[in-house]
Amino acid sequence: MKTVLITGGCGFIGSHLTLFLKKKNFNVIVIDNLIIGKKKLFKGDKFFKIDITNKVKLEKVFRENKIFAIYHLAGLSKLTESFKKKRLYEKNNVQGTKNIIQLTKKYKIKYLIFSSSASVYGKKREFPINEKSSLNPISYYGKTKLLSEKLIKHECKKKKIKSICLRYFNVVGSNFKNKIGEIHNPPIHLIPILIRNIILNKPINIRLNFNTKDKSGIRDYIDVNDMARAHYLCLKKLIKIKKNFLVINLGSKKYFSVKEIFQIIHKKIKIKKIKIVFSKKLKGEPDKLVASGTLAKKILGWRPKVKIQNSISNMILWEKYKLKNKRKFVN
Ligand SMILES: NC(=O)c1ccc[n+]([C@@H]2O[C@H](COP(=O)([O-])OP(=O)(O)OC[C@H]3O[C@@H](n4cnc5c(N)ncnc54)[C@H](O)[C@@H]3O)[C@@H](O)[C@H]2O)c1
């Protein structure tokens, strides 16, 4: 049984990935400082409450466990916060990644899969965005992801490690059956915010003045369970291929505007009176983000299966569950 390490494994995507890899018979070690993550979402074999910026504690895990591959997901990811707390984001996302790279090399671990983001692309005029599109992150968060990718690429060039950097578009969904899902409190992503406000009968905010048909932002949504499968396929591929470094978009190429997403949710939660407040888009928000999934299909043989309607149904169940069981989500 091979051992994989997942950093950020008590977070939204990390918990789904842990569960998926357990089903594929991996021994899963999770590192998470629980700044966002919840112990309740831990689904692996061993858990270490460690901050990846603490290299001494981090190294102990590498020394004491024979790790076959690493999935590096730990990171801070609030766009607006990243402008205000640049030093924190630099330390957490870039220095944290440096530590992971250095220990990966030192302990001769060959495979590193990194959670990057579509935010490395910045504003684009042509769609869908493929991996060769120019990189021009608008947010500081996006910059930390791009810097991390560059650090990894540099090591791969020296043939010390093999890596795939996955540029995620907007990740949605939950595995309600296993009680895992998004845990940011208050929620930071569009769909959980809309669902929660509708359930709680609070006004919802739709940001307009985007350069799109209905003036609301357009995004490419991808289900977290599809994502977990893609991560597994990445490791299988890395073991086989000669290339040391790859970047792959994970998106669905199907896109929805915020107003369309609101309509889907509204149909599912039948509340008649909803107060909608309109505001302006935030700094660092691109008008449209739509991925090309050609490379993911070619290299991984992967394409998304879950429909947005199903992802949203699961998210509604999950948000209702979280609201009812607030105490369960205290670490
Ligand atoms: N959710 C998305 O739509 C999306 C899109 C693009 C990229 N990403 C990236 O994917 C990764 C996972 O995202 P997520 O949605 O699961 O986020 P999340 O916040 O739910 O999970 C991140 C986890 O990392 C942990 N963490 C953060 N800093 C840490 C540190 N210094 N040491 C140890 N643990 C730390 C947090 O406690 C949390 O459990 C992140 O790096 C994020 O930037 C996510």
Coordinates of N, CA and C in Angstrom, one line a residue, residues 152-319:
I152 N 8.3 25.2 -8.5 CA 8.2 23.8 -8.8 C 8.8 23.4 -10.2
K153 N 8.5 24.3 -11.2 CA 9.0 24.1 -12.5 C 10.6 24.0 -12.5
H154 N 11.1 25.0 -11.7 CA 12.6 25.1 -11.6 C 13.2 23.8 -11.1
E155 N 12.6 23.2 -10.1 CA 13.1 21.9 -9.6 C 12.9 20.7 -10.6
C156 N 11.8 20.8 -11.3 CA 11.5 19.8 -12.3 C 12.5 19.8 -13.4
K157 N 13.0 21.0 -13.8 CA 14.0 21.1 -14.8 C 15.3 20.4 -14.5
K158 N 15.6 20.5 -13.1 CA 16.8 19.8 -12.7 C 16.6 18.3 -12.5
K159 N 15.4 17.9 -12.9 CA 15.0 16.5 -12.9 C 15.0 15.9 -11.4
K160 N 14.8 16.7 -10.5 CA 14.8 16.2 -9.1 C 13.4 15.6 -8.8
I161 N 12.4 16.3 -9.3 CA 11.0 15.8 -9.0 C 10.2 15.8 -10.3
K162 N 9.1 15.1 -10.3 CA 8.1 15.2 -11.4 C 6.9 15.8 -10.9
S163 N 6.3 16.7 -11.6 CA 5.2 17.5 -11.1 C 4.1 17.8 -12.1
I164 N 2.9 17.9 -11.6 CA 1.8 18.5 -12.4 C 1.2 19.6 -11.5
C165 N 1.1 20.8 -12.1 CA 0.4 21.9 -11.5 C -1.0 22.0 -12.1
L166 N -2.0 21.8 -11.2 CA -3.4 21.8 -11.7 C -4.0 23.2 -11.5
R167 N -4.4 23.8 -12.6 CA -5.0 25.1 -12.5 C -6.5 24.9 -12.4
Y168 N -7.1 25.0 -11.1 CA -8.5 24.8 -10.9 C -9.3 26.0 -11.3
F169 N -10.4 25.8 -11.9 CA -11.4 26.9 -12.1 C -12.3 26.8 -10.9
N170 N -13.6 27.1 -11.0 CA -14.4 27.3 -9.8 C -14.9 25.9 -9.3
V171 N -14.5 25.5 -8.1 CA -14.8 24.2 -7.6 C -16.1 24.2 -6.8
V172 N -17.0 23.3 -7.1 CA -18.3 23.3 -6.4 C -18.6 21.9 -6.0
G173 N -19.8 21.7 -5.3 CA -20.3 20.4 -5.0 C -19.9 20.0 -3.5
S174 N -20.3 18.8 -3.2 CA -20.0 18.3 -1.9 C -20.3 16.8 -2.0
N175 N -19.7 16.0 -1.0 CA -20.1 14.6 -0.9 C -20.9 14.5 0.4
F176 N -22.2 14.8 0.2 CA -23.1 14.9 1.3 C -23.2 13.6 2.1
K177 N -23.2 12.5 1.3 CA -23.3 11.2 2.0 C -22.2 11.0 3.0
N178 N -21.0 11.5 2.7 CA -19.9 11.3 3.7 C -19.7 12.6 4.5
K179 N -20.6 13.5 4.5 CA -20.6 14.7 5.3 C -19.3 15.5 5.1
I180 N -18.9 15.8 3.8 CA -17.8 16.7 3.6 C -18.3 17.7 2.5
G181 N -17.7 18.9 2.6 CA -18.0 20.0 1.7 C -17.3 21.2 2.0
E182 N -17.7 22.3 1.5 CA -17.0 23.6 1.8 C -17.2 24.0 3.2
I183 N -16.1 24.6 3.8 CA -16.2 24.8 5.3 C -15.9 26.3 5.7
H184 N -15.6 27.1 4.7 CA -15.3 28.5 5.0 C -16.5 29.1 5.8
N185 N -16.2 29.8 6.9 CA -17.3 30.3 7.7 C -16.9 31.8 8.1
P186 N -17.5 32.8 7.6 CA -18.6 32.8 6.6 C -18.1 32.3 5.3
P187 N -19.1 31.8 4.4 CA -18.6 31.3 3.1 C -18.0 32.3 2.3
I188 N -17.0 31.9 1.4 CA -16.3 32.9 0.6 C -16.6 32.7 -0.9
H189 N -17.2 31.6 -1.3 CA -17.5 31.4 -2.7 C -19.0 31.6 -3.0
L190 N -19.2 32.0 -4.2 CA -20.5 32.4 -4.7 C -21.7 31.5 -4.3
I191 N -21.6 30.2 -4.7 CA -22.7 29.4 -4.5 C -23.1 29.1 -3.0
P192 N -22.1 28.8 -2.2 CA -22.4 28.7 -0.7 C -23.0 30.0 -0.1
I193 N -22.5 31.1 -0.6 CA -23.1 32.4 -0.1 C -24.5 32.6 -0.5
L194 N -24.8 32.3 -1.8 CA -26.2 32.5 -2.2 C -27.1 31.5 -1.5
I195 N -26.7 30.2 -1.4 CA -27.5 29.2 -0.7 C -27.8 29.6 0.7
R196 N -26.7 30.0 1.4 CA -26.9 30.3 2.8 C -27.9 31.5 3.0
N197 N -27.6 32.5 2.2 CA -28.5 33.7 2.4 C -29.9 33.4 2.1
I198 N -30.1 32.6 1.0 CA -31.5 32.3 0.7 C -32.2 31.5 1.8
I199 N -31.5 30.5 2.3 CA -32.0 29.7 3.4 C -32.3 30.6 4.6
L200 N -31.4 31.5 4.9 CA -31.6 32.3 6.1 C -32.4 33.6 5.9
N201 N -33.0 33.6 4.7 CA -33.8 34.8 4.3 C -33.1 36.1 4.4
K202 N -31.9 36.1 4.0 CA -31.1 37.4 4.1 C -31.0 37.9 2.6
P203 N -30.7 39.2 2.4 CA -30.6 39.7 1.1 C -29.4 39.1 0.4
I204 N -29.5 38.8 -0.9 CA -28.3 38.3 -1.6 C -27.8 39.5 -2.5
N205 N -26.5 39.4 -2.7 CA -25.7 40.4 -3.4 C -25.3 39.9 -4.7
I206 N -25.7 40.5 -5.8 CA -25.2 40.2 -7.1 C -24.3 41.3 -7.6
R207 N -23.1 41.0 -7.9 CA -22.2 42.1 -8.4 C -22.4 42.2 -10.0
L208 N -22.6 43.5 -10.4 CA -22.8 43.7 -11.8 C -21.6 44.5 -12.4
N209 N -21.8 45.2 -13.4 CA -20.8 45.9 -14.3 C -19.6 45.0 -14.7
F210 N -19.9 43.8 -15.0 CA -18.9 42.9 -15.6 C -19.2 43.1 -17.1
N211 N -18.2 42.9 -17.9 CA -18.4 43.0 -19.4 C -18.9 41.7 -20.0
T212 N -20.1 41.3 -19.6 CA -20.8 40.1 -20.1 C -22.2 40.4 -20.5
K213 N -22.8 39.4 -21.1 CA -24.2 39.6 -21.7 C -25.2 40.1 -20.6
D214 N -25.2 39.5 -19.5 CA -26.2 39.9 -18.5 C -25.6 40.7 -17.4
K215 N -24.3 41.1 -17.6 CA -23.6 42.0 -16.7 C -23.0 41.4 -15.4
S216 N -23.4 40.1 -15.2 CA -22.8 39.4 -14.0 C -21.7 38.6 -14.5
G217 N -20.8 38.2 -13.6 CA -19.5 37.5 -13.9 C -19.8 36.1 -14.4
I218 N -19.0 35.7 -15.4 CA -19.1 34.3 -15.9 C -18.0 33.4 -15.4
R219 N -18.3 32.2 -14.9 CA -17.3 31.3 -14.4 C -17.6 29.9 -14.9
D220 N -16.5 29.1 -14.8 CA -16.6 27.7 -15.3 C -16.6 26.9 -14.0
Y221 N -17.6 26.1 -13.8 CA -17.8 25.4 -12.5 C -17.5 23.9 -12.7
I222 N -16.7 23.4 -11.7 CA -16.4 22.0 -11.8 C -16.6 21.3 -10.4
D223 N -17.2 20.1 -10.5 CA -17.5 19.4 -9.2 C -16.3 18.8 -8.5
V224 N -16.3 19.0 -7.2 CA -15.2 18.5 -6.4 C -14.9 17.0 -6.5
N225 N -16.0 16.2 -6.8 CA -15.8 14.8 -6.9 C -15.1 14.5 -8.3
D226 N -15.4 15.2 -9.3 CA -14.7 15.1 -10.6 C -13.2 15.5 -10.4
M227 N -13.0 16.5 -9.6 CA -11.7 17.0 -9.3 C -10.8 15.9 -8.6
A228 N -11.4 15.3 -7.7 CA -10.7 14.2 -6.9 C -10.2 13.1 -7.9
R229 N -11.1 12.8 -8.8 CA -10.7 11.7 -9.8 C -9.6 12.2 -10.7
A230 N -9.6 13.5 -11.1 CA -8.5 14.0 -11.9 C -7.2 14.0 -11.2
H231 N -7.2 14.3 -9.9 CA -6.0 14.2 -9.1 C -5.4 12.8 -9.0
Y232 N -6.2 11.8 -8.9 CA -5.8 10.4 -8.9 C -5.2 10.1 -10.2
L233 N -5.8 10.5 -11.3 CA -5.3 10.2 -12.7 C -4.0 10.9 -12.9
C234 N -3.8 12.0 -12.3 CA -2.5 12.8 -12.4 C -1.3 11.9 -11.9
L235 N -1.5 11.3 -10.8 CA -0.4 10.5 -10.2 C -0.2 9.3 -11.1
K236 N -1.2 8.7 -11.5 CA -1.0 7.5 -12.5 C -0.2 7.9 -13.7
K237 N -0.5 9.1 -14.2 CA 0.1 9.6 -15.4 C 1.6 10.0 -15.1
L238 N 1.8 10.7 -14.0 CA 3.2 11.1 -13.6 C 4.1 9.9 -13.5
I239 N 3.6 8.8 -13.0 CA 4.5 7.6 -12.8 C 4.9 7.1 -14.2
K240 N 4.0 7.2 -15.2 CA 4.3 6.6 -16.5 C 5.1 7.5 -17.5
I241 N 4.7 8.8 -17.5 CA 5.3 9.7 -18.5 C 6.7 10.1 -18.3
K242 N 7.4 10.5 -19.4 CA 8.8 10.9 -19.3 C 8.9 12.4 -18.9
K243 N 7.9 13.2 -19.3 CA 8.0 14.6 -18.9 C 8.1 14.8 -17.4
N244 N 8.8 15.8 -17.0 CA 8.9 16.1 -15.6 C 8.0 17.1 -15.1
F245 N 7.5 18.0 -16.0 CA 6.6 19.1 -15.6 C 5.5 19.3 -16.5
L246 N 4.3 19.4 -16.0 CA 3.1 19.7 -16.8 C 2.2 20.7 -16.0
V247 N 1.5 21.5 -16.8 CA 0.4 22.3 -16.2 C -0.9 21.9 -16.9
I248 N -1.9 21.7 -16.1 CA -3.2 21.3 -16.7 C -4.3 22.0 -16.1
N249 N -5.2 22.6 -16.9 CA -6.4 23.2 -16.5 C -7.4 22.2 -16.0
L250 N -8.1 22.5 -14.9 CA -9.2 21.6 -14.5 C -10.5 22.5 -14.5
G251 N -11.2 22.4 -15.6 CA -12.4 23.2 -15.7 C -13.4 22.3 -16.5
S252 N -14.6 22.9 -16.8 CA -15.6 22.0 -17.5 C -15.9 22.6 -18.9
K253 N -15.4 23.8 -19.2 CA -15.7 24.5 -20.4 C -17.2 24.9 -20.5
K254 N -18.0 24.4 -19.6 CA -19.4 24.9 -19.6 C -19.4 26.0 -18.6
Y255 N -20.0 27.1 -19.0 CA -20.0 28.2 -18.1 C -21.4 28.8 -17.8
F256 N -21.4 29.5 -16.6 CA -22.7 30.1 -16.2 C -22.4 31.5 -15.6
S257 N -23.4 32.4 -15.9 CA -23.2 33.7 -15.2 C -23.8 33.6 -13.8
V258 N -23.4 34.6 -13.0 CA -23.9 34.6 -11.6 C -25.5 34.6 -11.6
K259 N -26.1 35.3 -12.5 CA -27.5 35.4 -12.5 C -28.1 34.0 -12.9
E260 N -27.5 33.3 -13.8 CA -27.9 31.9 -14.1 C -27.8 31.0 -12.9
I261 N -26.7 31.1 -12.2 CA -26.5 30.2 -11.0 C -27.6 30.5 -10.0
F262 N -27.9 31.8 -9.8 CA -28.9 32.2 -8.9 C -30.3 31.6 -9.3
Q263 N -30.6 31.6 -10.6 CA -31.8 31.0 -11.0 C -31.9 29.5 -10.7
I264 N -30.8 28.8 -10.9 CA -30.8 27.3 -10.6 C -31.0 27.1 -9.1
I265 N -30.4 27.9 -8.3 CA -30.6 27.7 -6.8 C -32.0 28.1 -6.4
H266 N -32.5 29.2 -7.0 CA -33.8 29.6 -6.6 C -34.9 28.6 -7.0
K267 N -34.7 27.9 -8.1 CA -35.6 26.8 -8.5 C -35.6 25.7 -7.5
K268 N -34.5 25.4 -6.9 CA -34.3 24.3 -6.0 C -34.8 24.7 -4.5
I269 N -34.5 25.9 -4.1 CA -35.0 26.4 -2.8 C -36.2 27.3 -3.1
K270 N -37.3 26.8 -2.9 CA -38.5 27.6 -3.4 C -38.9 28.6 -2.3
I271 N -38.2 29.7 -2.2 CA -38.6 30.8 -1.3 C -39.0 31.9 -2.2
K272 N -40.2 32.4 -1.9 CA -40.8 33.4 -2.9 C -40.1 34.8 -2.8
K273 N -40.0 35.3 -1.6 CA -39.4 36.6 -1.5 C -37.9 36.6 -1.2
I274 N -37.2 37.1 -2.2 CA -35.7 37.2 -1.9 C -35.3 38.6 -2.3
K275 N -34.6 39.2 -1.3 CA -34.2 40.6 -1.6 C -32.8 40.6 -2.3
I276 N -32.7 41.2 -3.5 CA -31.5 41.2 -4.2 C -30.9 42.6 -4.2
V277 N -29.6 42.6 -3.8 CA -28.9 43.9 -3.7 C -27.8 43.8 -4.9
F278 N -27.7 44.9 -5.7 CA -26.7 44.8 -6.7 C -25.6 45.7 -6.3
S279 N -24.4 45.2 -6.6 CA -23.2 46.1 -6.3 C -22.2 46.0 -7.4
K280 N -21.0 46.6 -7.3 CA -20.0 46.6 -8.3 C -19.0 45.5 -8.1
K281 N -18.4 45.1 -9.2 CA -17.4 44.0 -9.1 C -16.2 44.4 -8.2
L282 N -15.6 43.4 -7.6 CA -14.5 43.7 -6.8 C -13.1 43.8 -7.5
K283 N -12.2 44.4 -6.9 CA -10.8 44.5 -7.5 C -10.3 43.1 -7.7
G284 N -9.7 42.9 -8.8 CA -9.1 41.6 -9.1 C -10.1 40.5 -9.6
E285 N -11.3 40.9 -9.9 CA -12.3 40.0 -10.4 C -12.4 40.0 -12.0
P286 N -11.9 39.0 -12.7 CA -12.1 39.0 -14.1 C -13.5 38.9 -14.5
D287 N -13.9 39.4 -15.8 CA -15.3 39.3 -16.2 C -15.7 37.9 -16.5
K288 N -14.8 37.1 -17.1 CA -15.1 35.8 -17.5 C -13.9 34.8 -17.4
L289 N -14.2 33.6 -16.9 CA -13.1 32.6 -16.8 C -13.7 31.3 -17.3
V290 N -13.2 30.9 -18.4 CA -13.7 29.6 -19.0 C -12.5 28.8 -19.5
A291 N -12.5 27.5 -19.0 CA -11.3 26.7 -19.3 C -11.4 25.9 -20.6
S292 N -10.3 25.7 -21.2 CA -10.2 24.7 -22.2 C -9.9 23.4 -21.5
G293 N -10.6 22.3 -21.8 CA -10.3 21.0 -21.1 C -9.6 20.1 -22.0
T294 N -9.1 20.6 -23.2 CA -8.5 19.7 -24.2 C -7.3 18.9 -23.6
L295 N -6.4 19.7 -22.9 CA -5.2 19.0 -22.4 C -5.6 17.9 -21.3
A296 N -6.5 18.3 -20.4 CA -6.9 17.3 -19.4 C -7.4 16.0 -20.0
K297 N -8.1 16.2 -21.1 CA -8.7 15.0 -21.8 C -7.6 14.2 -22.5
K298 N -6.7 15.0 -23.1 CA -5.6 14.3 -23.9 C -4.6 13.6 -22.9
I299 N -4.2 14.3 -21.9 CA -3.2 13.7 -21.0 C -3.8 12.7 -20.0
L300 N -4.9 13.2 -19.4 CA -5.4 12.3 -18.3 C -6.5 11.4 -18.7
G301 N -7.1 11.7 -19.9 CA -8.2 10.9 -20.3 C -9.4 11.3 -19.4
W302 N -9.4 12.5 -19.0 CA -10.4 13.0 -18.0 C -11.4 14.0 -18.6
R303 N -12.6 13.9 -18.3 CA -13.5 15.0 -18.5 C -14.6 15.0 -17.4
P304 N -15.1 16.2 -17.0 CA -16.0 16.2 -15.9 C -17.3 15.5 -16.2
K305 N -17.9 14.9 -15.2 CA -19.2 14.1 -15.4 C -20.3 14.7 -14.7
V306 N -20.1 15.4 -13.5 CA -21.2 15.8 -12.7 C -21.8 17.1 -13.2
K307 N -23.1 17.2 -13.3 CA -23.8 18.4 -13.8 C -23.9 19.4 -12.7
I308 N -23.9 20.7 -13.1 CA -24.0 21.8 -12.1 C -25.2 21.6 -11.2
Q309 N -26.3 21.2 -11.8 CA -27.6 21.0 -11.1 C -27.4 20.0 -9.9
N310 N -26.7 18.9 -10.2 CA -26.4 18.0 -9.1 C -25.4 18.5 -8.1
S311 N -24.4 19.2 -8.5 CA -23.5 19.8 -7.6 C -24.2 20.7 -6.6
I312 N -25.1 21.5 -7.2 CA -25.9 22.5 -6.4 C -26.8 21.8 -5.4
S313 N -27.5 20.7 -5.9 CA -28.4 20.0 -5.0 C -27.6 19.5 -3.7
N314 N -26.4 18.9 -4.0 CA -25.6 18.5 -2.9 C -25.1 19.6 -2.0
M315 N -24.8 20.8 -2.6 CA -24.4 21.9 -1.8 C -25.5 22.4 -0.9
I316 N -26.7 22.4 -1.4 CA -27.9 22.8 -0.6 C -28.0 21.9 0.7
L317 N -27.9 20.6 0.4 CA -28.0 19.7 1.6 C -26.9 19.9 2.6
W318 N -25.7 20.2 2.0 CA -24.5 20.4 2.9 C -24.7 21.7 3.7
E319 N -25.1 22.8 3.1 CA -25.3 24.1 3.8 C -26.3 23.9 4.9

